[in-house]
mmCIF file of C-alpha atoms in Angstrom:
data_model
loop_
_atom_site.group_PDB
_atom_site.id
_atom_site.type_symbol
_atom_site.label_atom_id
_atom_site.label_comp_id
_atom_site.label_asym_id
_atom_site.label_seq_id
_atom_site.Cartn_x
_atom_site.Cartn_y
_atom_site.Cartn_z
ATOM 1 C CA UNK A 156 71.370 265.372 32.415
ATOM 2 C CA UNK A 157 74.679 266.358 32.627
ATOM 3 C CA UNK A 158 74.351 266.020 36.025
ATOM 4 C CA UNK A 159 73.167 262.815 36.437
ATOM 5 C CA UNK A 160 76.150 261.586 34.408
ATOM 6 C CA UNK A 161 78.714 263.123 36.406
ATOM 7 C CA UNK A 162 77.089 262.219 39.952
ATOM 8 C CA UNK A 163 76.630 258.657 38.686
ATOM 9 C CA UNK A 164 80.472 258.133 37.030
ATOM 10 C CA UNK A 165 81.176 259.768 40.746
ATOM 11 C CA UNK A 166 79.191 256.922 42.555
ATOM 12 C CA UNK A 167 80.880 254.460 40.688
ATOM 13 C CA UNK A 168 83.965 255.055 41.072
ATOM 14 C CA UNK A 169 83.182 256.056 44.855
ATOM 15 C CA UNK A 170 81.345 252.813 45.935
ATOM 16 C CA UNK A 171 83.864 251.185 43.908
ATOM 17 C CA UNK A 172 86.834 252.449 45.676
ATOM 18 C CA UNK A 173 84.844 251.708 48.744
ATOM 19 C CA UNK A 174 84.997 248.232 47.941
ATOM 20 C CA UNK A 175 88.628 247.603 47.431
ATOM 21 C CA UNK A 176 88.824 249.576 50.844
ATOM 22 C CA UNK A 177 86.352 247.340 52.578
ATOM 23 C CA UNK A 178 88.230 244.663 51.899
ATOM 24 C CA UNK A 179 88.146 241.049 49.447
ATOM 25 C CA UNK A 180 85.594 239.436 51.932
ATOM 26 C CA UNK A 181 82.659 241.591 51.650
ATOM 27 C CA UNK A 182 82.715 241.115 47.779
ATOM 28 C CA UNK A 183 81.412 237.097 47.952
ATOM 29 C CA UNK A 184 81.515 235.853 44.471
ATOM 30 C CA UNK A 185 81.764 239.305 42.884
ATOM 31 C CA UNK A 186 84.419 240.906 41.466
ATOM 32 C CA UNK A 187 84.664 244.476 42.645
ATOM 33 C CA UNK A 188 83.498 246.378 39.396
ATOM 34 C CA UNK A 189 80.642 243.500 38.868
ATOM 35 C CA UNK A 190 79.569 244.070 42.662
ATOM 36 C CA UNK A 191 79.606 248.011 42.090
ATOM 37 C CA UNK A 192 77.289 247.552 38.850
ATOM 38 C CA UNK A 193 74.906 244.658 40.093
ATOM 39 C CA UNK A 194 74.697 246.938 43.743
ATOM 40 C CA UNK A 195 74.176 250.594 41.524
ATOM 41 C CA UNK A 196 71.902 248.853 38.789
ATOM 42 C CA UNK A 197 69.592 247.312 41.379
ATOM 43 C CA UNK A 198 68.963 250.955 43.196
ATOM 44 C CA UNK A 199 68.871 252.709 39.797
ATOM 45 C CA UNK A 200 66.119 250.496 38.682
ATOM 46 C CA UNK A 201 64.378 251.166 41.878
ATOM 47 C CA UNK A 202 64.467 254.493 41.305
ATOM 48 C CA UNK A 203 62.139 255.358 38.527
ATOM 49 C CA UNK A 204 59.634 252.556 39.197
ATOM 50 C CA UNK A 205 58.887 253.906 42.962
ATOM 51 C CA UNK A 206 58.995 257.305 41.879
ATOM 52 C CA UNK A 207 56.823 257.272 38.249
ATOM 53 C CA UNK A 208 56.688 261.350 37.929
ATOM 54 C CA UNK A 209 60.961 260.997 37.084
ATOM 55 C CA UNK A 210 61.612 260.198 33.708
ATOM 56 C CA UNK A 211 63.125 257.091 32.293
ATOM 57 C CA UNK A 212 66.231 258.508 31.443
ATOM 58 C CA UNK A 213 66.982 259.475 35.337
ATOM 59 C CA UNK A 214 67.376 255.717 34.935
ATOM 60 C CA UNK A 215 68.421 254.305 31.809
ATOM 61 C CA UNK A 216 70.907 256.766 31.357
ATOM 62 C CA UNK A 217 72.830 256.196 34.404
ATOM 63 C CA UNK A 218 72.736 251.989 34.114
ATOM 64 C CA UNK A 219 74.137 252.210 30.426
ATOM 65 C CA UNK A 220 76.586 254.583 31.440
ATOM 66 C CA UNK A 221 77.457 251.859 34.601
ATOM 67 C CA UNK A 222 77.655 249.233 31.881
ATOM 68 C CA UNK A 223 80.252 250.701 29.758
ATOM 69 C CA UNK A 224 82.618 251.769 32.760
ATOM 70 C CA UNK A 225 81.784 247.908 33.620
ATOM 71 C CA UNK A 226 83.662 247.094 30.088
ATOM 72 C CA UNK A 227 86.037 249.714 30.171
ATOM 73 C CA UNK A 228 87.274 248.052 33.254
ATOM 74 C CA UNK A 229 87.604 244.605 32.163
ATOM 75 C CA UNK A 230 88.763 245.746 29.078
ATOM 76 C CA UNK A 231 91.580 247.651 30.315
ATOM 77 C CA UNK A 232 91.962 245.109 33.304
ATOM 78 C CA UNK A 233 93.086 242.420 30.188
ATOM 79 C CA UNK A 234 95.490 245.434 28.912
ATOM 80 C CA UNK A 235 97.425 246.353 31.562
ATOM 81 C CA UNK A 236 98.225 244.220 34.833
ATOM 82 C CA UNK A 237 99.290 246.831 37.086
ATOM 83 C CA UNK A 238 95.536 248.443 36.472
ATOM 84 C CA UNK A 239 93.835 245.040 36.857
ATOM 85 C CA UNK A 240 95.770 244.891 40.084
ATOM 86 C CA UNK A 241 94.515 248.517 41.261
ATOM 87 C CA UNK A 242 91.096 248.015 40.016
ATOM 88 C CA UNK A 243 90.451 243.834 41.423
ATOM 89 C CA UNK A 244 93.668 243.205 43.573
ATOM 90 C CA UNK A 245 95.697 240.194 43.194
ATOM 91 C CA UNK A 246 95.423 236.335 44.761
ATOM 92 C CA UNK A 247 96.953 236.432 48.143
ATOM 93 C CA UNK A 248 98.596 233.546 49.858
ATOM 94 C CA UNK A 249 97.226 233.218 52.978
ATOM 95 C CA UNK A 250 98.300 229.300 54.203
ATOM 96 C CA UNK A 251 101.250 228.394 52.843
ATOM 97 C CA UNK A 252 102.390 224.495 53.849
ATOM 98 C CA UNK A 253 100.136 224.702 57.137
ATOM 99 C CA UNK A 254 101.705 228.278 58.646
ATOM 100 C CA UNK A 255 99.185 231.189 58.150
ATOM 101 C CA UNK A 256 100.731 234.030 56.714
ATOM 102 C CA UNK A 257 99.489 236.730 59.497
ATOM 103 C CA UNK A 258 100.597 239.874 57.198
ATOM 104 C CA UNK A 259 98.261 238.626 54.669
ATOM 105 C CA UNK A 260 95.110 238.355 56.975
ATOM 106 C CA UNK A 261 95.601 241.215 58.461
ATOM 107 C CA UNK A 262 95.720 243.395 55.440
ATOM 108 C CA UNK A 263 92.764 241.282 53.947
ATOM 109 C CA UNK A 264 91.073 241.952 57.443
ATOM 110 C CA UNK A 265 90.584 238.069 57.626
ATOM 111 C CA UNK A 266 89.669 236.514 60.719
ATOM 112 C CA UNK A 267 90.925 232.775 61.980
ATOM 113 C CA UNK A 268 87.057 231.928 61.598
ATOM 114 C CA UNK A 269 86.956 233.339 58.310
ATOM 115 C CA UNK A 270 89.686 231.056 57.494
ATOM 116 C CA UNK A 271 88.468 228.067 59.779
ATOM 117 C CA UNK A 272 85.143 228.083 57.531
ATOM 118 C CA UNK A 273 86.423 228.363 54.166
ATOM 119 C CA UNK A 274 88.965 225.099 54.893
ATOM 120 C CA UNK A 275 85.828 223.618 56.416
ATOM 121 C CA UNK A 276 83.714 224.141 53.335
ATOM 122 C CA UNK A 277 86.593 222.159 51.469
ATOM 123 C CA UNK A 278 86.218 219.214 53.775
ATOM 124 C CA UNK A 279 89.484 220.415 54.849
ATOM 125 C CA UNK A 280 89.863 219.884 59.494
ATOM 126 C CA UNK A 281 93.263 220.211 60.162
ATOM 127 C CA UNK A 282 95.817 223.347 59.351
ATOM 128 C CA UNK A 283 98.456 220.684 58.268
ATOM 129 C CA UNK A 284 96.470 219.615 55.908
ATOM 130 C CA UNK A 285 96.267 222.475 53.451
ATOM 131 C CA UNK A 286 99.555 222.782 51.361
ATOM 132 C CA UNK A 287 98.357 226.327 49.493
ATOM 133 C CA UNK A 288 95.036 228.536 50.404
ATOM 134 C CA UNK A 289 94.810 231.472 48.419
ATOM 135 C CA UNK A 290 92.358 234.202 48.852
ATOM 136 C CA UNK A 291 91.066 234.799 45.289
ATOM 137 C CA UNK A 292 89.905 238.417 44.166
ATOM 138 C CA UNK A 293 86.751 237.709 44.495
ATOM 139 C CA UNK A 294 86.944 237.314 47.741
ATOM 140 C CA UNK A 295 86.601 233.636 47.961
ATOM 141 C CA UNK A 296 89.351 230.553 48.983
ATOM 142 C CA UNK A 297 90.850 227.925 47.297
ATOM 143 C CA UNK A 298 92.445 225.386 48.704
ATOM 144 C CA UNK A 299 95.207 222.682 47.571
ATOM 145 C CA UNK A 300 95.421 220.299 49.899
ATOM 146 C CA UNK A 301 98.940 218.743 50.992
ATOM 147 C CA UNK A 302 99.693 215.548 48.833
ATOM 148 C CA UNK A 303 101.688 213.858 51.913
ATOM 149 C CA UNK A 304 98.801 214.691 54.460
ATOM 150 C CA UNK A 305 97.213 211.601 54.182
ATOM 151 C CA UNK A 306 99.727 209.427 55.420
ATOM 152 C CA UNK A 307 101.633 211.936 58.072
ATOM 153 C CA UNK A 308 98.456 213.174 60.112
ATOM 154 C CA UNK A 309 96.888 210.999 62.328
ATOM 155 C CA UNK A 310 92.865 212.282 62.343
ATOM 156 C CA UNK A 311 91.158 211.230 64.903
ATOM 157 C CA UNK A 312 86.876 210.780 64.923
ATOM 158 C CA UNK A 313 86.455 213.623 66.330
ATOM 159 C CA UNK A 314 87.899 216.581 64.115
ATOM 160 C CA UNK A 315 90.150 219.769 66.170
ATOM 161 C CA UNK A 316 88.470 222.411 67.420
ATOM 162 C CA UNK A 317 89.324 225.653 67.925
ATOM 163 C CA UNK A 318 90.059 226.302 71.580
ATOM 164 C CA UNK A 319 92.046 229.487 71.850
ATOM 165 C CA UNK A 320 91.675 232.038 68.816
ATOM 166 C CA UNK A 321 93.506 235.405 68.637
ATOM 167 C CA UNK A 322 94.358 235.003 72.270
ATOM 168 C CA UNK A 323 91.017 234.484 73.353
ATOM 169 C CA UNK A 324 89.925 230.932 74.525
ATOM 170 C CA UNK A 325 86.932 228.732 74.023
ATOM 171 C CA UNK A 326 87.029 226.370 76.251
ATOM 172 C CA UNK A 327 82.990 225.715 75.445
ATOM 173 C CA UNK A 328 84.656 223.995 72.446
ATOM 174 C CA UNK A 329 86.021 221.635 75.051
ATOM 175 C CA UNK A 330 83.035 219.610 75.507
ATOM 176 C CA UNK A 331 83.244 218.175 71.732
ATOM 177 C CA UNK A 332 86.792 216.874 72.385
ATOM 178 C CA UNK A 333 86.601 215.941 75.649
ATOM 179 C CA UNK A 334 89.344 217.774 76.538
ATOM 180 C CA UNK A 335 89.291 219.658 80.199
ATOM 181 C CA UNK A 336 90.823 222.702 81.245
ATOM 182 C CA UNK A 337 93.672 221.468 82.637
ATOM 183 C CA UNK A 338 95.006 219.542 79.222
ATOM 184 C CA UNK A 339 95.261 222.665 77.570
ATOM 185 C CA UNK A 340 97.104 224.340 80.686
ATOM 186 C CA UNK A 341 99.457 221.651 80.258
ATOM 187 C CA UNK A 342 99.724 222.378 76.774
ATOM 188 C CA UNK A 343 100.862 225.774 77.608
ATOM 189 C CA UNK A 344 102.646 224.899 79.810
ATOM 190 C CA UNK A 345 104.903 222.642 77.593
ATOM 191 C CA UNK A 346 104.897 225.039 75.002
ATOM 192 C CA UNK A 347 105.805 227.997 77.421
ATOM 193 C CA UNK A 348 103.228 230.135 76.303
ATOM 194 C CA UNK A 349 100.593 232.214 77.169
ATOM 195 C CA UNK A 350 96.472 232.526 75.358
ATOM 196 C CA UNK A 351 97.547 236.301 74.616
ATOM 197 C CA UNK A 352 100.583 234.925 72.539
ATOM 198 C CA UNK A 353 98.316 232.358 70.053
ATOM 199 C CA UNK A 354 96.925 233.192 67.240
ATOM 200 C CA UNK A 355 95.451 229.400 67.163
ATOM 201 C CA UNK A 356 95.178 226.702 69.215
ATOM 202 C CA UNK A 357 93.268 223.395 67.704
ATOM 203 C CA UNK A 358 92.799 220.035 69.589
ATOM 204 C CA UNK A 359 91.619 217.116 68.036
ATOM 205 C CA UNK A 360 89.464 213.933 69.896
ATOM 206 C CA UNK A 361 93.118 212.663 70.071
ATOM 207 C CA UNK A 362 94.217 215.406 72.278
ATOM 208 C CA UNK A 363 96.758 216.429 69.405
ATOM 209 C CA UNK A 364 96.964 219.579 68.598
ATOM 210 C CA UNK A 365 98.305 222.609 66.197
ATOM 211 C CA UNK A 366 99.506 225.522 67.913
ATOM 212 C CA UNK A 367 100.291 228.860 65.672
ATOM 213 C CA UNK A 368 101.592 231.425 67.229
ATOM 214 C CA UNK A 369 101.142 235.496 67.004
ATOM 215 C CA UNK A 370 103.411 237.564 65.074
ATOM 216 C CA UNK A 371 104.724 240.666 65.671
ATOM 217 C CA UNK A 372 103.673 242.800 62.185
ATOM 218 C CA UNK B 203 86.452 243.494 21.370
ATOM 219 C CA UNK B 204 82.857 244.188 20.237
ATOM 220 C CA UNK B 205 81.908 244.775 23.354
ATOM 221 C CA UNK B 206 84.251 247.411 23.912
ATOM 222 C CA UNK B 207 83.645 249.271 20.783
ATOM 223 C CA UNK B 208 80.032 249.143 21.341
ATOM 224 C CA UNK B 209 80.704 250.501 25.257
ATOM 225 C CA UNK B 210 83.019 253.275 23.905
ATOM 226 C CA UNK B 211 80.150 254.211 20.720
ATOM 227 C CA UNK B 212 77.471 254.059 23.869
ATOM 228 C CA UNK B 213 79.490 256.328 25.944
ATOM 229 C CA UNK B 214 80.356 258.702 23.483
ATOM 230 C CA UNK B 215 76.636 259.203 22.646
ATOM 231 C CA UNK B 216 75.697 259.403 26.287
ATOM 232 C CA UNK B 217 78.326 262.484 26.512
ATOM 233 C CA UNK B 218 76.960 264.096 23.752
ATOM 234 C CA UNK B 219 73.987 263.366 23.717
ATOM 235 C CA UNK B 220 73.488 264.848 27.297
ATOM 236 C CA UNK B 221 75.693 268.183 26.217
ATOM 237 C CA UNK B 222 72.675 268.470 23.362
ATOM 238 C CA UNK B 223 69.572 267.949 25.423
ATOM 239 C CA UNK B 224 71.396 269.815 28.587
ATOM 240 C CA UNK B 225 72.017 273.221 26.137
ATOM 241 C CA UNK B 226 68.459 272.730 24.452
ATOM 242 C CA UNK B 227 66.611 272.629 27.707
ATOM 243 C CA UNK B 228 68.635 275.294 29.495
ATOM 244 C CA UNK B 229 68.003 277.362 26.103
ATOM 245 C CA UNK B 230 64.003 276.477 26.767
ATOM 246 C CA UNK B 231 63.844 277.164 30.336
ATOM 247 C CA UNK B 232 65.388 280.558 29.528
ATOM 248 C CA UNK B 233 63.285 281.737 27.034
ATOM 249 C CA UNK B 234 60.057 280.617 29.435
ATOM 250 C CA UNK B 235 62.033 282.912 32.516
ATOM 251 C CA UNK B 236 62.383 285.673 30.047
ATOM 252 C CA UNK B 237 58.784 285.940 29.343
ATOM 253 C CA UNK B 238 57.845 285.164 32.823
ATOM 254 C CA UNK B 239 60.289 287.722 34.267
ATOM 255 C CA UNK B 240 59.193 290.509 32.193
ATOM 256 C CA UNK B 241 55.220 289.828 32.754
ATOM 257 C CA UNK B 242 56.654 290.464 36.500
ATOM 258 C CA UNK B 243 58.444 293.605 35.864
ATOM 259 C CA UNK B 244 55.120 294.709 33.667
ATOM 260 C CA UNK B 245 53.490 297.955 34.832
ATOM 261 C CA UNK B 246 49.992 297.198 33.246
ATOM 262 C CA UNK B 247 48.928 294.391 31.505
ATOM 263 C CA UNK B 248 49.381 295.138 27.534
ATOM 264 C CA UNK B 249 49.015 293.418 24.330
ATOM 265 C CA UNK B 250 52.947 292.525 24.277
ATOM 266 C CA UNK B 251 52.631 290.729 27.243
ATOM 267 C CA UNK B 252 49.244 288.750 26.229
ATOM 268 C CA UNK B 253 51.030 288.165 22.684
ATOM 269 C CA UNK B 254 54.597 286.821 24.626
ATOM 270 C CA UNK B 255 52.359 284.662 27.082
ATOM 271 C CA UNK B 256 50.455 282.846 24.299
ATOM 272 C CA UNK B 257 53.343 282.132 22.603
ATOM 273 C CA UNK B 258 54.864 280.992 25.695
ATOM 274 C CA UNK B 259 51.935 278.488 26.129
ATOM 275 C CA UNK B 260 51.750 277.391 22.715
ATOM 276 C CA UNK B 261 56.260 276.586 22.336
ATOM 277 C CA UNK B 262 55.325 275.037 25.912
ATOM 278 C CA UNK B 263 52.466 272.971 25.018
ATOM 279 C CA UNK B 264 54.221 271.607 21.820
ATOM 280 C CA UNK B 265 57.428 270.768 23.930
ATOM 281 C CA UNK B 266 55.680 269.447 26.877
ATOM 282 C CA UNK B 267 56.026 265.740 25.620
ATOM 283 C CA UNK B 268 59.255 266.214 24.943
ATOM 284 C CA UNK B 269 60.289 268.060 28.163
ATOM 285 C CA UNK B 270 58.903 265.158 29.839
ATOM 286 C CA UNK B 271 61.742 262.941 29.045
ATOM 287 C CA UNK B 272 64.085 265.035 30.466
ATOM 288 C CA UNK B 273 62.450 267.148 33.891
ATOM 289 C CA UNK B 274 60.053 265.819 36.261
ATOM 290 C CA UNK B 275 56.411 265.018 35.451
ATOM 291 C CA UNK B 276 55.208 267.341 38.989
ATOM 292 C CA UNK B 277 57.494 270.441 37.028
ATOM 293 C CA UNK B 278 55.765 270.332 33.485
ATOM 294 C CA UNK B 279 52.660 269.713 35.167
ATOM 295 C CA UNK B 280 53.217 272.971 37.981
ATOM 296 C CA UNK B 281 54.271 275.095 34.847
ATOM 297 C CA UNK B 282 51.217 273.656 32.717
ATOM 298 C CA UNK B 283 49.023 275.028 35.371
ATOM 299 C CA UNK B 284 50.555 278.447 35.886
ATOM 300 C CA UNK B 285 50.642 279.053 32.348
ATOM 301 C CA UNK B 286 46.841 278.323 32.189
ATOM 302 C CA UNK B 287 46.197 280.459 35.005
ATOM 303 C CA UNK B 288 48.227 283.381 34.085
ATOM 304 C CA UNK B 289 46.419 283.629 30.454
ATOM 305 C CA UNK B 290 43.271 283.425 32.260
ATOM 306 C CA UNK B 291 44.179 286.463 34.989
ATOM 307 C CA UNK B 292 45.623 288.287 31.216
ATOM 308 C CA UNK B 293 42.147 288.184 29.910
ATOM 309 C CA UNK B 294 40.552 289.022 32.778
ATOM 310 C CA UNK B 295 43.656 292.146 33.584
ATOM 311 C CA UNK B 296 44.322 290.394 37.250
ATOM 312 C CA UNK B 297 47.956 291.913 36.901
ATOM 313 C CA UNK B 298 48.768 291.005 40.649
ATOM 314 C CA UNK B 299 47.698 287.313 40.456
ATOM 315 C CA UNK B 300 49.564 286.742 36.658
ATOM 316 C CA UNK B 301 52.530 288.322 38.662
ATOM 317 C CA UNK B 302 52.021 286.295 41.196
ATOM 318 C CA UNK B 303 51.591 282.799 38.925
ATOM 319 C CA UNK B 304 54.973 283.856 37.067
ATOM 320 C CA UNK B 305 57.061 284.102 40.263
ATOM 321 C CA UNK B 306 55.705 280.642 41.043
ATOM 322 C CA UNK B 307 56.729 279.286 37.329
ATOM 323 C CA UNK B 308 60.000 281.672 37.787
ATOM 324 C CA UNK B 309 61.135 279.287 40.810
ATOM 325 C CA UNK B 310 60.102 276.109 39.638
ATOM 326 C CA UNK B 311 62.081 276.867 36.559
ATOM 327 C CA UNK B 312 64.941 277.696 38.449
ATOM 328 C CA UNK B 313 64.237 274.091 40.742
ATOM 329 C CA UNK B 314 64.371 272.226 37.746
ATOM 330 C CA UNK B 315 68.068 274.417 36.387
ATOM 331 C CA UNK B 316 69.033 273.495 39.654
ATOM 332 C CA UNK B 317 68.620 270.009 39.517
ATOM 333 C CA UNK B 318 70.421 269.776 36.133
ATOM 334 C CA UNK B 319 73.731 271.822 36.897
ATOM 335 C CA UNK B 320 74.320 270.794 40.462
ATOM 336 C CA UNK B 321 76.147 267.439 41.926
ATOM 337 C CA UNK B 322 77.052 268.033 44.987
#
């Protein structure tokens, strides 16, 4: 018995550090210690009802010893920030005014599509557009879009596209736009830059675009 | 708040809880080994041992429901067995086959200490 409680406060702790390693996006709508609990419940209660020779306690023991690290956490989360920030991590800013903050994505391990979806899944098109996005710790994005957008941005029908991403380009995207090849050459050609040095190029139906560029971390 | 004071009450029983039921099954499995390891290191079968075996089975058979919470089903039942057999080789003074059964129950007792002391 003894054993079982040390291996499981182990696991917990284990998978849990895991998690904040892993990163913010592989949580979903979890918090870390919830995820841990819902992912080491789920496999406890597997446990005894594949294999009915083990007793009950192999199980129950373990998942109410789970629970109460589950409200020792919050608990102590509520008492002391600079635990709660160990333990769940803080809101990062991660589009601030329309510029991405690179630093921030690339310590959250977020990609540009990661990004591209979650302002997409506000209704949100255009970079310009989004005045905060913060990356909550659950892992998921909220958005405040940018009062004066409205009336500065131009949208066309057709909504940007990603065309070059991380210095790679897309020029399949192209097609939607109807943009060629040689519109975007021109584009970096004006801009004097090369696909290695964007992070993100988007082109609208308008041919406008929003170019962000790499930065050195 | 009740939460947490209900957490803290459930984790303190866990911990001792497991310290009591960890030292009173170790002290069980012990006393089974001892009687086990001496019918092994018996010469000739004699009414000691037949009097230490059938106590053996009867503490076992009272505890068996009990032990069940706490080791495997496939253990109690192995021991169950061996015990059984071995009384039945005592009658009938098959010393090599009892010695033989209580090896068996020897390691299966020391399976199931080894399960409950080791996490790595």
């Amino acid at each position: 018995m003894i054993s079982i409680v040390l291996r499981t406060t182990i696991m917990f702790f284990l998978v849990m550090f895991a998690l904040r390693v892993m990163g913010k996006k592989n949580l979903g709508e979890f918090q870390p210690s919830d995820f841990v609990s819902t992912m080491l419940i789920s496999n406890l209660t597997s446990i005894v009802i594949e294999a009915p020779e083990l007793p009950l306690l192999y199980s129950v023991v373990p998942i109410l010893l789970i629970i109460c690290y589950e409200i020792f956490m919050s608990v102590i989360a509520k008492k002391n920030e600079k635990l709660a920030k160990v333990a769940y991590g803080s809101p990062k800013i991660i589009i601030s005014n329309g510029i991405i903050n690179q630093s921030v994505m690339k310590t959250l391990r977020f990609t540009i599509d990661d990004l591209l979806m979650a302002m997409r899944s506000k209704d949100i098109f255009y970079l310009e557009e989004v005045f905060l996005a913060i990356v909550e710790t659950n892992g998921s994005v909220s958005i405040y879009p940018d009062p004066s957008a409205k009336t500065n941005i131009d949208k066309a029908d057709i909504p940007p596209f990603s065309i070059i991403v991380d210095g790679k380009t897309r020029y399949n995207n192209l097609g939607y736009i109807n943009v060629t090849e040689s519109k975007v050459e021109k584009i970096l050609e004006k801009e004097n830059v090369s696909p290695e040095d964007i992070l993100l190029l988007m082109i609208d139906g308008n041919g406008q675009y929003n170019l962000s560029l790499k930065e050195i971390l | 708040m009740k939460n947490f004071y209900f957490s803290v009450i459930l984790f303190l029983s866990i911990l001792s809880g497991t310290f009591i039921t960890n030292h009173y099954i170790q002290n069980n499995l012990n006393y089974y080994k001892d009687v086990f390891v001496s019918v092994v290191n018996t010469e000739k079968i004699s009414e000691t041992v037949i009097m230490s075996v059938s106590r053996a089975k009867e503490t076992f058979f009272k505890q068996k429901n009990m032990l069940q919470l706490f080791v495997s089903k496939e253990h109690i039942k192995d021991i169950e067995t061996d015990i059984l057999l071995i009384e039945n080789y005592l009658s009938e003074d098959q010393l090599m086959d009892c010695k033989e059964k209580s090896i068996e129950i020897i390691s299966v007792i020391n399976q199931i200490k080894e399960y409950m002391s080791k996490i790595d």
